[in-house]
C-alpha positions as protocol buffer text, in pm:
chain_id: "A"
residue {
  index: 1
  type: MET
  ca { x: 8679 y: 10118 z: 9283 }
}
residue {
  index: 2
  type: ARG
  ca { x: 8840 y: 10398 z: 9482 }
}
residue {
  index: 3
  type: GLY
  ca { x: 8820 y: 10206 z: 9809 }
}
residue {
  index: 4
  type: GLU
  ca { x: 8973 y: 9897 z: 9651 }
}
residue {
  index: 5
  type: VAL
  ca { x: 9272 y: 10100 z: 9536 }
}
residue {
  index: 6
  type: LEU
  ca { x: 9322 y: 10246 z: 9882 }
}
residue {
  index: 7
  type: ILE
  ca { x: 9301 y: 9903 z: 10045 }
}
residue {
  index: 8
  type: GLY
  ca { x: 9556 y: 9766 z: 9799 }
}
residue {
  index: 9
  type: ALA
  ca { x: 9787 y: 10062 z: 9858 }
}
residue {
  index: 10
  type: GLY
  ca { x: 9758 y: 10016 z: 10235 }
}
residue {
  index: 11
  type: ILE
  ca { x: 9842 y: 9648 z: 10216 }
}
residue {
  index: 12
  type: ALA
  ca { x: 10137 y: 9724 z: 9986 }
}
residue {
  index: 13
  type: LEU
  ca { x: 10271 y: 9987 z: 10228 }
}
residue {
  index: 14
  type: ILE
  ca { x: 10245 y: 9746 z: 10520 }
}
residue {
  index: 15
  type: LEU
  ca { x: 10432 y: 9476 z: 10328 }
}
residue {
  index: 16
  type: ILE
  ca { x: 10701 y: 9725 z: 10222 }
}
residue {
  index: 17
  type: GLY
  ca { x: 10738 y: 9831 z: 10586 }
}
residue {
  index: 18
  type: PHE
  ca { x: 10784 y: 9471 z: 10700 }
}
residue {
  index: 19
  type: LEU
  ca { x: 11039 y: 9416 z: 10424 }
}
residue {
  index: 20
  type: LEU
  ca { x: 11236 y: 9727 z: 10524 }
}
residue {
  index: 21
  type: VAL
  ca { x: 11244 y: 9620 z: 10890 }
}
residue {
  index: 22
  type: PHE
  ca { x: 11360 y: 9272 z: 10788 }
}
residue {
  index: 23
  type: ILE
  ca { x: 11636 y: 9411 z: 10564 }
}
residue {
  index: 24
  type: GLY
  ca { x: 11746 y: 9653 z: 10836 }
}
residue {
  index: 25
  type: THR
  ca { x: 11766 y: 9369 z: 11085 }
}
residue {
  index: 26
  type: LEU
  ca { x: 11978 y: 9162 z: 10849 }
}
residue {
  index: 27
  type: ILE
  ca { x: 12212 y: 9452 z: 10778 }
}
residue {
  index: 28
  type: SER
  ca { x: 12262 y: 9528 z: 11147 }
}
residue {
  index: 29
  type: ALA
  ca { x: 12312 y: 9158 z: 11229 }
}
residue {
  index: 30
  type: PHE
  ca { x: 12598 y: 9125 z: 10979 }
}
residue {
  index: 31
  type: SER
  ca { x: 12749 y: 9467 z: 11051 }
}
residue {
  index: 32
  type: SER
  ca { x: 13056 y: 9490 z: 11271 }
}
residue {
  index: 33
  type: GLU
  ca { x: 12953 y: 9821 z: 11426 }
}
residue {
  index: 34
  type: GLY
  ca { x: 12776 y: 9816 z: 11761 }
}
residue {
  index: 35
  type: ASN
  ca { x: 12625 y: 10166 z: 11760 }
}
residue {
  index: 36
  type: VAL
  ca { x: 12246 y: 10148 z: 11740 }
}
residue {
  index: 37
  type: GLU
  ca { x: 12007 y: 10439 z: 11779 }
}
residue {
  index: 38
  type: GLY
  ca { x: 11631 y: 10436 z: 11773 }
}
residue {
  index: 39
  type: GLY
  ca { x: 11329 y: 10651 z: 11825 }
}
residue {
  index: 40
  type: GLY
  ca { x: 10960 y: 10661 z: 11767 }
}
residue {
  index: 41
  type: VAL
  ca { x: 10639 y: 10857 z: 11775 }
}
residue {
  index: 42
  type: ILE
  ca { x: 10305 y: 10766 z: 11926 }
}
residue {
  index: 43
  type: MET
  ca { x: 10025 y: 10977 z: 11782 }
}
residue {
  index: 44
  type: ILE
  ca { x: 9715 y: 11029 z: 11995 }
}
residue {
  index: 45
  type: GLY
  ca { x: 9497 y: 11227 z: 11761 }
}
residue {
  index: 46
  type: PRO
  ca { x: 9707 y: 11523 z: 11653 }
}
residue {
  index: 47
  type: ILE
  ca { x: 9924 y: 11513 z: 11967 }
}
residue {
  index: 48
  type: PRO
  ca { x: 10261 y: 11333 z: 11937 }
}
residue {
  index: 49
  type: ILE
  ca { x: 10456 y: 11155 z: 12207 }
}
residue {
  index: 50
  type: VAL
  ca { x: 10819 y: 11138 z: 12091 }
}
residue {
  index: 51
  type: PHE
  ca { x: 11091 y: 10915 z: 12237 }
}
residue {
  index: 52
  type: GLY
  ca { x: 11439 y: 10808 z: 12138 }
}
residue {
  index: 53
  type: THR
  ca { x: 11781 y: 10689 z: 12249 }
}
residue {
  index: 54
  type: SER
  ca { x: 11979 y: 10991 z: 12129 }
}
residue {
  index: 55
  type: ARG
  ca { x: 11931 y: 11356 z: 12042 }
}
residue {
  index: 56
  type: GLY
  ca { x: 11953 y: 11281 z: 11669 }
}
residue {
  index: 57
  type: ALA
  ca { x: 11688 y: 11010 z: 11687 }
}
residue {
  index: 58
  type: VAL
  ca { x: 11455 y: 11237 z: 11886 }
}
residue {
  index: 59
  type: THR
  ca { x: 11508 y: 11523 z: 11639 }
}
residue {
  index: 60
  type: LEU
  ca { x: 11424 y: 11302 z: 11342 }
}
residue {
  index: 61
  type: ALA
  ca { x: 11122 y: 11155 z: 11520 }
}
residue {
  index: 62
  type: SER
  ca { x: 11005 y: 11507 z: 11609 }
}
residue {
  index: 63
  type: LEU
  ca { x: 11026 y: 11616 z: 11245 }
}
residue {
  index: 64
  type: LEU
  ca { x: 10827 y: 11312 z: 11139 }
}
residue {
  index: 65
  type: ALA
  ca { x: 10572 y: 11384 z: 11414 }
}
residue {
  index: 66
  type: LEU
  ca { x: 10536 y: 11741 z: 11286 }
}
residue {
  index: 67
  type: LEU
  ca { x: 10474 y: 11607 z: 10936 }
}
residue {
  index: 68
  type: LEU
  ca { x: 10214 y: 11362 z: 11070 }
}
residue {
  index: 69
  type: MET
  ca { x: 10039 y: 11641 z: 11261 }
}
residue {
  index: 70
  type: VAL
  ca { x: 10017 y: 11858 z: 10949 }
}
residue {
  index: 71
  type: LEU
  ca { x: 9885 y: 11565 z: 10743 }
}
residue {
  index: 72
  type: TRP
  ca { x: 9627 y: 11488 z: 11012 }
}
residue {
  index: 73
  type: ILE
  ca { x: 9503 y: 11849 z: 11024 }
}
residue {
  index: 74
  type: VAL
  ca { x: 9484 y: 11870 z: 10644 }
}
residue {
  index: 75
  type: GLY
  ca { x: 9293 y: 11542 z: 10637 }
}
residue {
  index: 76
  type: VAL
  ca { x: 9041 y: 11666 z: 10894 }
}
residue {
  index: 77
  type: LEU
  ca { x: 8990 y: 11991 z: 10705 }
}
residue {
  index: 78
  type: LEU
  ca { x: 8944 y: 11810 z: 10373 }
}
residue {
  index: 79
  type: ALA
  ca { x: 8697 y: 11566 z: 10531 }
}
residue {
  index: 80
  type: ARG
  ca { x: 8487 y: 11851 z: 10667 }
}
residue {
  index: 81
  type: ARG
  ca { x: 8483 y: 12028 z: 10332 }
}
residue {
  index: 82
  type: GLY
  ca { x: 8374 y: 11734 z: 10123 }
}
């Protein structure tokens, strides 16, 4: 039963992500402002590769990468323990 719950939660998170991207696209399409910033993180194991179009986007992506690194390390340590 535990695996089924995790699979359901994963599918729900993916669908919520798609919905958020769709809503964001609609909002930016109907907005009159032309200022768009973006950034992202590619995780290779615990090592992040951060990129962005502005300093603010890179800072936010770096903070999220730090959070992902901590979660990855905690997950590895918990997997080794149990």
